[in-house]
CSV table of C-alpha atoms and ligand atoms in Angstrom, one decimal:
chain,number,residue,atom,x,y,z
A,620,MET,CA,11.0,59.6,4.2
A,621,SER,CA,9.5,57.8,7.2
A,622,GLU,CA,9.9,54.1,7.9
A,623,LEU,CA,6.3,53.6,7.1
A,624,THR,CA,6.1,55.3,3.7
A,625,HIS,CA,9.4,53.7,2.8
A,626,ARG,CA,7.7,50.4,2.7
A,627,ALA,CA,5.6,51.5,-0.3
A,628,PRO,CA,7.2,50.1,-3.5
A,629,GLU,CA,9.9,52.2,-5.0
A,630,TYR,CA,8.0,52.6,-8.2
A,631,ILE,CA,5.1,54.1,-6.3
A,632,ARG,CA,7.3,56.5,-4.4
A,633,ALA,CA,8.8,57.6,-7.7
A,634,ILE,CA,5.5,58.6,-9.3
A,635,ALA,CA,5.3,62.3,-10.3
A,636,PRO,CA,1.7,63.2,-9.7
A,637,TYR,CA,-0.5,64.2,-12.6
A,638,GLN,CA,-0.8,68.0,-12.8
A,639,PRO,CA,-4.3,69.0,-13.6
A,640,GLY,CA,-5.3,72.4,-15.0
A,641,LYS,CA,-5.7,75.0,-12.2
A,642,PRO,CA,-9.3,75.3,-11.0
A,643,THR,CA,-10.9,78.6,-11.3
A,644,SER,CA,-11.7,78.7,-7.6
A,645,GLU,CA,-8.0,78.1,-6.8
A,646,LEU,CA,-6.8,81.0,-8.9
A,647,ALA,CA,-9.5,83.3,-7.5
A,648,ARG,CA,-8.3,82.5,-4.0
A,649,GLU,CA,-4.6,82.8,-4.8
A,650,LEU,CA,-4.8,86.1,-6.6
A,651,ASN,CA,-8.0,87.5,-5.0
A,652,LEU,CA,-9.7,87.7,-8.4
A,653,ASP,CA,-13.5,87.6,-9.1
A,654,PRO,CA,-14.1,84.0,-10.2
A,655,ALA,CA,-16.8,85.2,-12.6
A,656,GLY,CA,-14.1,87.1,-14.5
A,657,ILE,CA,-11.8,84.2,-14.9
A,658,VAL,CA,-11.5,82.3,-18.2
A,659,LYS,CA,-10.4,78.7,-17.8
A,660,LEU,CA,-9.0,77.3,-21.0
A,661,ALA,CA,-6.8,74.7,-19.3
A,662,SER,CA,-8.5,71.3,-19.3
A,663,ASN,CA,-10.1,70.9,-22.7
A,664,GLU,CA,-13.6,71.2,-21.2
A,665,ASN,CA,-16.7,71.9,-23.3
A,666,PRO,CA,-17.2,75.7,-23.3
A,667,LEU,CA,-21.0,75.1,-23.9
A,668,GLY,CA,-21.4,73.3,-20.7
A,669,MET,CA,-23.5,70.1,-20.7
A,670,SER,CA,-26.2,69.0,-23.0
A,671,PRO,CA,-29.7,70.2,-21.9
A,672,LYS,CA,-30.9,66.6,-22.3
A,673,ALA,CA,-28.1,65.4,-20.0
A,674,ARG,CA,-29.0,68.1,-17.5
A,675,ALA,CA,-32.7,67.0,-17.4
A,676,ALA,CA,-31.6,63.4,-16.9
A,677,VAL,CA,-29.4,64.4,-14.0
A,678,GLU,CA,-32.2,66.3,-12.4
A,679,LYS,CA,-34.5,63.3,-12.7
A,680,ALA,CA,-31.8,60.9,-11.3
A,681,LEU,CA,-31.4,63.1,-8.1
A,682,ASP,CA,-34.5,61.3,-6.7
A,683,GLU,CA,-32.6,58.0,-6.6
A,684,LEU,CA,-29.3,59.1,-5.0
A,685,ALA,CA,-29.9,57.1,-1.8
A,686,LEU,CA,-29.6,53.9,-3.9
A,687,TYR,CA,-26.5,52.3,-5.3
A,688,PRO,CA,-26.1,52.9,-9.1
A,689,ASP,CA,-26.6,50.1,-11.5
A,690,GLY,CA,-23.2,48.4,-11.2
A,691,ASN,CA,-23.7,46.9,-14.7
A,692,GLY,CA,-24.7,50.2,-16.3
A,693,PHE,CA,-27.3,48.5,-18.3
A,694,GLU,CA,-29.1,51.5,-19.8
A,695,LEU,CA,-25.9,53.3,-20.8
A,696,LYS,CA,-24.4,50.1,-22.2
A,697,SER,CA,-27.5,49.4,-24.2
A,698,LYS,CA,-27.3,52.9,-25.7
A,699,ILE,CA,-23.6,52.5,-26.5
A,700,ALA,CA,-24.2,49.1,-28.0
A,701,SER,CA,-26.9,50.3,-30.3
A,702,LYS,CA,-25.1,53.5,-31.2
A,703,PHE,CA,-21.8,51.8,-32.0
A,704,GLY,CA,-23.0,48.4,-33.1
A,705,VAL,CA,-21.2,46.4,-30.5
A,706,GLY,CA,-22.4,43.8,-27.9
A,707,LEU,CA,-23.1,44.7,-24.3
A,708,ASP,CA,-20.3,42.3,-23.4
A,709,GLN,CA,-17.8,44.4,-25.3
A,710,ILE,CA,-18.3,47.5,-23.2
A,711,VAL,CA,-16.4,48.5,-20.0
A,712,LEU,CA,-17.6,51.6,-18.2
A,713,GLY,CA,-15.2,53.8,-16.3
A,714,ASN,CA,-15.2,56.7,-13.8
A,715,GLY,CA,-13.8,58.8,-16.6
A,716,SER,CA,-11.8,57.2,-19.3
A,717,ASN,CA,-8.8,57.6,-17.0
A,718,ASP,CA,-10.3,54.9,-14.9
A,719,VAL,CA,-10.6,52.7,-18.0
A,720,LEU,CA,-6.9,53.3,-18.8
A,721,GLU,CA,-6.0,52.2,-15.3
A,722,LEU,CA,-8.1,49.1,-15.5
A,723,ILE,CA,-6.3,48.2,-18.7
A,724,ALA,CA,-2.9,48.6,-17.0
A,725,ARG,CA,-4.0,46.8,-13.9
A,726,ALA,CA,-5.5,43.8,-15.8
A,727,PHE,CA,-2.6,43.3,-18.1
A,728,LEU,CA,0.7,44.6,-16.6
A,729,GLN,CA,2.8,43.6,-13.8
A,730,ALA,CA,6.4,44.1,-12.7
A,731,GLY,CA,8.7,42.8,-15.4
A,732,ASP,CA,6.4,43.8,-18.3
A,733,SER,CA,6.8,46.8,-20.5
A,734,SER,CA,4.5,49.1,-22.3
A,735,VAL,CA,5.0,51.5,-25.2
A,736,TYR,CA,3.8,55.0,-25.6
A,737,SER,CA,4.9,58.1,-27.6
A,738,GLN,CA,6.9,61.0,-26.3
A,739,TYR,CA,4.4,63.9,-25.6
A,740,ALA,CA,1.5,61.4,-25.4
A,741,PHE,CA,-1.2,61.8,-22.8
A,742,ALA,CA,0.4,61.8,-19.3
A,743,VAL,CA,-1.9,59.2,-17.9
A,744,TYR,CA,-0.2,56.3,-19.8
A,745,PRO,CA,3.2,56.5,-18.1
A,746,LEU,CA,1.4,57.0,-14.8
A,747,ALA,CA,-0.8,54.0,-15.2
A,748,VAL,CA,2.2,51.9,-16.3
A,749,GLN,CA,4.3,53.0,-13.4
A,750,ALA,CA,1.6,52.5,-10.8
A,751,VAL,CA,1.6,48.8,-11.5
A,752,GLY,CA,5.4,48.5,-11.4
A,753,ALA,CA,5.8,47.9,-15.1
A,754,THR,CA,8.3,49.6,-17.4
A,755,GLY,CA,7.4,52.4,-19.8
A,756,ILE,CA,9.1,52.6,-23.2
A,757,GLN,CA,8.8,56.1,-24.5
A,758,VAL,CA,9.3,56.4,-28.2
A,759,ARG,CA,10.6,59.6,-29.7
A,760,ALA,CA,7.9,61.7,-31.4
A,761,VAL,CA,8.0,63.0,-35.0
A,762,ASP,CA,6.7,66.5,-35.4
A,763,TYR,CA,5.1,66.1,-31.9
A,764,GLY,CA,3.1,63.1,-33.0
A,765,HIS,CA,3.2,59.4,-32.7
A,766,ASP,CA,5.9,57.7,-34.8
A,767,LEU,CA,3.9,54.5,-35.4
A,768,VAL,CA,6.7,52.7,-37.2
A,769,ALA,CA,9.2,53.4,-34.4
A,770,MET,CA,6.5,52.4,-31.8
A,771,ARG,CA,6.1,49.1,-33.5
A,772,GLU,CA,9.8,48.5,-33.6
A,773,ALA,CA,10.0,49.4,-29.9
A,774,ILE,CA,7.8,46.4,-29.0
A,775,ARG,CA,9.8,43.8,-27.1
A,776,PRO,CA,8.9,40.2,-26.0
A,777,ASP,CA,7.9,41.6,-22.6
A,778,THR,CA,5.7,44.4,-24.1
A,779,LYS,CA,2.0,43.8,-23.4
A,780,ILE,CA,0.4,47.2,-24.2
A,781,VAL,CA,0.9,50.0,-26.7
A,782,TRP,CA,-1.0,53.2,-26.0
A,783,ILE,CA,-2.0,55.5,-28.9
A,784,ALA,CA,-3.8,58.8,-28.3
A,785,ASN,CA,-5.6,59.9,-31.5
A,786,PRO,CA,-5.9,62.8,-31.7
A,787,ASN,CA,-3.1,63.2,-29.1
A,788,ASN,CA,-3.4,65.4,-26.1
A,789,PRO,CA,-1.5,67.8,-25.4
A,790,THR,CA,-0.1,68.2,-29.0
A,791,GLY,CA,-3.3,67.7,-31.0
A,792,THR,CA,-1.5,65.6,-33.6
A,793,LEU,CA,-3.5,63.0,-35.6
A,794,ALA,CA,-2.4,59.7,-37.1
A,795,ARG,CA,-3.7,58.8,-40.6
A,796,PRO,CA,-6.3,56.0,-40.5
A,797,GLY,CA,-4.1,54.0,-43.1
A,798,ASP,CA,-1.1,54.3,-40.8
A,799,LEU,CA,-3.1,53.1,-37.8
A,800,LEU,CA,-4.5,50.2,-39.8
A,801,GLU,CA,-1.0,49.2,-40.9
A,802,PHE,CA,0.2,49.4,-37.3
A,803,LEU,CA,-2.6,47.0,-36.2
A,804,GLU,CA,-1.8,44.7,-39.0
A,805,LEU,CA,1.9,44.5,-38.1
A,806,CYS,CA,1.6,44.6,-34.4
A,807,PRO,CA,2.0,41.2,-32.7
A,808,PRO,CA,-1.5,39.9,-31.9
A,809,ASN,CA,-0.6,39.2,-28.3
A,810,VAL,CA,0.1,42.9,-27.6
A,811,LEU,CA,-2.9,45.0,-26.6
A,812,VAL,CA,-3.3,48.2,-28.6
A,813,VAL,CA,-5.2,50.9,-26.7
A,814,LEU,CA,-6.6,53.5,-29.1
A,815,ASP,CA,-7.6,56.4,-27.0
A,816,GLU,CA,-10.0,58.5,-29.0
A,817,ALA,CA,-11.0,61.2,-26.5
A,818,TYR,CA,-11.4,63.8,-29.2
A,819,THR,CA,-12.7,61.8,-32.0
A,820,GLU,CA,-16.1,63.6,-32.1
A,821,TYR,CA,-14.3,66.8,-33.2
A,822,LEU,CA,-12.8,65.2,-36.4
A,823,PRO,CA,-14.4,65.5,-39.8
A,824,ALA,CA,-15.6,62.2,-41.1
A,825,GLU,CA,-12.8,61.7,-43.5
A,826,LYS,CA,-10.1,62.0,-40.8
A,827,ARG,CA,-11.8,59.6,-38.5
A,828,SER,CA,-10.6,56.0,-38.2
A,829,ASP,CA,-13.0,53.1,-38.5
A,830,SER,CA,-11.7,52.0,-35.1
A,831,ILE,CA,-14.9,50.3,-33.9
A,832,LEU,CA,-15.1,48.2,-37.1
A,833,TRP,CA,-11.5,47.3,-36.6
A,834,LEU,CA,-12.5,45.5,-33.4
A,835,LYS,CA,-13.9,42.7,-35.5
A,836,GLN,CA,-10.6,42.2,-37.2
A,837,PHE,CA,-8.2,42.8,-34.3
A,838,PRO,CA,-8.9,40.9,-31.1
A,839,ASN,CA,-6.0,42.9,-29.4
A,840,LEU,CA,-7.6,46.3,-30.0
A,841,VAL,CA,-9.2,48.4,-27.3
A,842,VAL,CA,-11.0,51.6,-28.2
A,843,VAL,CA,-11.4,54.1,-25.4
A,844,ARG,CA,-13.9,57.0,-25.5
A,845,THR,CA,-14.9,59.7,-23.0
A,846,PHE,CA,-17.9,61.9,-22.2
A,847,SER,CA,-15.6,64.5,-20.7
A,848,LYS,CA,-14.9,66.5,-23.9
A,849,ALA,CA,-17.5,66.9,-26.7
A,850,TYR,CA,-20.3,65.6,-24.5
A,851,GLY,CA,-19.5,68.1,-21.8
A,852,LEU,CA,-19.6,65.9,-18.7
A,853,ALA,CA,-16.0,66.2,-17.4
A,854,GLY,CA,-17.2,66.8,-13.8
A,855,LEU,CA,-19.4,63.7,-13.7
A,856,ARG,CA,-16.5,61.3,-14.7
A,857,VAL,CA,-17.6,58.8,-17.3
A,858,GLY,CA,-15.9,57.1,-20.1
A,859,PHE,CA,-15.8,53.6,-21.7
A,860,ALA,CA,-13.7,51.0,-23.5
A,861,LEU,CA,-14.9,48.8,-26.4
A,862,ALA,CA,-13.0,45.6,-26.8
A,863,ARG,CA,-13.5,41.9,-27.6
A,864,PRO,CA,-15.7,40.2,-25.0
A,865,GLU,CA,-12.8,38.2,-23.5
A,866,VAL,CA,-10.8,41.4,-23.0
A,867,ALA,CA,-13.8,43.4,-21.7
A,868,ASP,CA,-14.5,40.6,-19.2
A,869,LEU,CA,-11.0,40.8,-17.8
A,870,LEU,CA,-11.3,44.6,-17.4
A,871,ASN,CA,-14.6,44.3,-15.7
A,872,ARG,CA,-13.1,41.9,-13.2
A,873,VAL,CA,-10.7,44.6,-11.9
A,874,ARG,CA,-13.3,47.3,-12.0
A,875,GLN,CA,-14.9,48.5,-8.8
A,876,PRO,CA,-18.5,47.3,-8.7
A,877,PHE,CA,-20.0,50.8,-8.7
A,878,ASN,CA,-17.3,52.8,-10.4
A,879,VAL,CA,-19.7,55.0,-12.4
A,880,ASN,CA,-22.1,56.9,-10.3
A,881,SER,CA,-25.9,57.3,-10.9
A,882,LEU,CA,-25.8,60.9,-12.2
A,883,ALA,CA,-23.0,60.1,-14.6
A,884,LEU,CA,-24.8,57.0,-15.9
A,885,ALA,CA,-28.0,59.1,-16.4
A,886,ALA,CA,-26.3,62.0,-18.0
A,887,ALA,CA,-24.2,60.0,-20.4
A,888,THR,CA,-27.1,57.9,-21.6
A,889,ALA,CA,-29.0,61.1,-22.4
A,890,ALA,CA,-26.0,62.8,-23.9
A,891,LEU,CA,-25.6,60.1,-26.5
A,892,ASP,CA,-29.0,61.1,-27.8
A,893,ASP,CA,-28.4,64.8,-28.0
A,894,LEU,CA,-27.0,65.1,-31.5
A,895,ASP,CA,-27.9,68.8,-31.7
A,896,PHE,CA,-25.7,69.6,-28.8
A,897,LEU,CA,-22.8,67.5,-30.3
A,898,ARG,CA,-23.2,69.4,-33.6
A,899,GLU,CA,-23.2,72.7,-31.9
A,900,THR,CA,-20.1,71.7,-29.9
A,901,VAL,CA,-18.2,70.7,-33.0
A,902,ALA,CA,-19.3,73.9,-34.8
A,903,VAL,CA,-18.2,76.2,-32.0
A,904,ASN,CA,-14.9,74.3,-31.8
A,905,LYS,CA,-14.3,74.7,-35.5
A,906,ALA,CA,-15.0,78.4,-35.4
A,907,GLY,CA,-12.8,78.8,-32.3
A,908,MET,CA,-10.0,76.9,-33.9
A,909,MET,CA,-10.1,79.3,-36.8
A,910,GLN,CA,-10.2,82.3,-34.5
A,911,LEU,CA,-7.2,81.1,-32.5
A,912,VAL,CA,-5.2,80.0,-35.5
A,913,ALA,CA,-5.8,83.4,-37.2
A,914,ALA,CA,-4.5,85.1,-34.0
A,915,PHE,CA,-1.4,82.9,-33.7
A,916,GLN,CA,-0.6,83.6,-37.3
A,917,ARG,CA,-1.2,87.3,-37.0
A,918,LEU,CA,0.9,87.5,-33.9
A,919,GLU,CA,3.6,85.2,-35.3
A,920,VAL,CA,3.3,82.8,-32.5
A,921,PRO,CA,4.3,79.3,-33.6
A,922,PHE,CA,1.8,76.6,-32.8
A,923,ILE,CA,1.2,72.9,-33.4
A,924,GLN,CA,-1.6,72.2,-35.9
A,925,SER,CA,-4.3,70.5,-33.8
A,926,HIS,CA,-7.2,68.1,-34.4
A,927,GLY,CA,-8.7,68.4,-31.0
A,928,ASN,CA,-10.4,71.1,-28.9
A,929,PHE,CA,-7.1,72.8,-27.9
A,930,ILE,CA,-3.9,74.2,-29.4
A,931,ALA,CA,-0.4,73.9,-28.1
A,932,PHE,CA,1.7,77.0,-28.9
A,933,HIS,CA,5.3,78.0,-28.3
A,934,VAL,CA,6.4,81.1,-26.4
A,935,GLY,CA,9.9,82.1,-25.3
A,936,ASP,CA,9.3,81.8,-21.6
A,937,ALA,CA,6.2,79.8,-20.9
A,938,GLN,CA,6.5,80.2,-17.1
A,939,LEU,CA,6.5,84.0,-17.5
A,940,MET,CA,3.7,84.0,-20.1
A,941,ASN,CA,1.6,81.6,-17.9
A,942,ARG,CA,2.1,83.9,-14.9
A,943,PHE,CA,1.1,87.0,-16.9
A,944,MET,CA,-2.0,85.3,-18.1
A,945,LEU,CA,-3.0,84.0,-14.7
A,946,GLU,CA,-2.7,87.5,-13.2
A,947,ARG,CA,-5.2,88.6,-15.9
A,948,GLY,CA,-7.6,85.8,-15.1
A,949,VAL,CA,-6.8,83.6,-18.1
A,950,ILE,CA,-5.9,80.0,-17.2
A,951,VAL,CA,-4.0,77.9,-19.8
A,952,ARG,CA,-1.9,74.8,-19.4
A,953,PRO,CA,1.9,74.8,-19.1
A,954,LEU,CA,3.4,71.7,-20.7
A,955,GLY,CA,6.6,71.6,-18.7
A,956,GLY,CA,5.5,68.3,-17.3
A,957,TYR,CA,5.6,67.0,-20.9
A,958,ASN,CA,9.2,68.2,-21.3
A,959,LEU,CA,7.9,71.1,-23.4
A,960,PRO,CA,9.1,74.0,-21.2
A,961,ASN,CA,8.4,76.6,-23.9
A,962,THR,CA,5.0,75.5,-24.8
A,963,LEU,CA,1.5,76.3,-23.4
A,964,ARG,CA,-1.8,74.6,-24.4
A,965,VAL,CA,-5.0,76.6,-24.7
A,966,SER,CA,-8.3,74.9,-24.9
A,967,ILE,CA,-10.8,76.3,-27.4
A,968,GLY,CA,-13.5,78.3,-25.7
A,969,THR,CA,-16.5,80.4,-26.8
A,970,GLU,CA,-15.7,83.2,-29.1
A,971,ALA,CA,-15.6,85.6,-26.2
A,972,GLU,CA,-13.3,83.4,-24.1
A,973,ASN,CA,-11.0,83.0,-27.1
A,974,ALA,CA,-11.0,86.8,-27.6
A,975,ARG,CA,-10.0,87.3,-23.9
A,976,PHE,CA,-7.2,84.9,-24.3
A,977,ILE,CA,-6.0,86.5,-27.6
A,978,ALA,CA,-6.1,90.0,-26.0
A,979,VAL,CA,-4.0,88.9,-23.1
A,980,LEU,CA,-1.6,87.1,-25.3
A,981,GLU,CA,-1.3,90.2,-27.5
A,982,GLU,CA,-0.7,92.4,-24.4
A,983,ALA,CA,2.0,90.0,-23.2
A,984,LEU,CA,3.8,90.0,-26.5
A,985,ALA,CA,3.7,93.8,-26.7
A,986,GLY,CA,5.1,94.2,-23.2
B,422,PLP,C1,-9.2,64.3,-21.6
B,422,PLP,C2,-8.6,63.0,-22.1
B,422,PLP,C3,-9.1,61.8,-21.6
B,422,PLP,C4,-10.3,61.8,-20.8
B,422,PLP,O1,-10.2,61.7,-19.5
B,422,PLP,P1,-11.5,61.4,-18.6
B,422,PLP,O2,-10.9,60.6,-17.5
B,422,PLP,O3,-12.5,60.7,-19.5
B,422,PLP,O4,-12.0,62.8,-18.2
B,422,PLP,C5,-8.5,60.6,-22.1
B,422,PLP,N1,-7.5,60.6,-23.0
B,422,PLP,C6,-7.0,61.7,-23.4
B,422,PLP,C7,-6.0,61.7,-24.5
B,422,PLP,C8,-7.5,62.9,-23.0
B,422,PLP,O5,-7.0,64.1,-23.5
């Protein structure tokens, strides 16, 4: 390590970078494959692409790209406010919800503080905590999901944030609304509870929490949503947090003035109106879930029951399986970084994409 880089704080130098799903173009280059023949089921993206309404909005917004975006995101916020029944002053927009998660960490944590998350929870939480020099408290999972009672008990006087992914990525586990409510009721009111609902659109109504209504009752609650999954806008990077105005105000202070770009603002605003696309997305996901579950059962591959748009499944040697799949143009996500070295995660694709994945899985298991 050079004298220069050594001056970066130790907690920064210790960060293990986030490992994203392998891009199609990278695999094509590495293995000399035709990109058109590659199936990417590694990043929980929407296999239907983006909503046609969002696409039209992007095309229209191209004319104004020489101008800075609306730093307050007025139109998108207005749409979110009316759709979710919150005030404009309760909304924080982010360059993806990752950005929002980092804003939360930056606004509330410093060295000497701690923050609680579950084992196998979304990898961005420990990263965001570590990047500001705070201490992560990882609570052992139960059946790959959040142990909300143990997480509550893990809260210390120096704990300022608890992170909950519901459904969780990469395991797909879901907390019951009643358990979440109890958690909120018993959590000290001076501890922020971040409820990350990146996959909530995929849930049937009876499994969904009334999280946005809970904002009225719990001033320490922050609900985080994204346009990257069901809305199909992962490449544009846009997500948001809903919180009480005084919390939203703090988050907005540490936000870059133009953190969400014009195309993303336009697309997200239009996407919120495209209920047909959302319905189609959810229907395709449900069918794909059944297709993949049936295959795992038939092939006797153990998997974790999922409530998202992906499934984690266990194989003897995940590295080997992953390699086998990559060589056949199927990209899934190894979960070694989550300390699940025998587990892979496959995103639910179109029927044809799922069939490709199943065929390659079957071939691997036979050989
Ligand atoms: C995909 C995902 C996000 C969304 O990330 P973006 O930055 O909005 O693309 C957030 N939380 C979880 C748990 C996710 O799986």
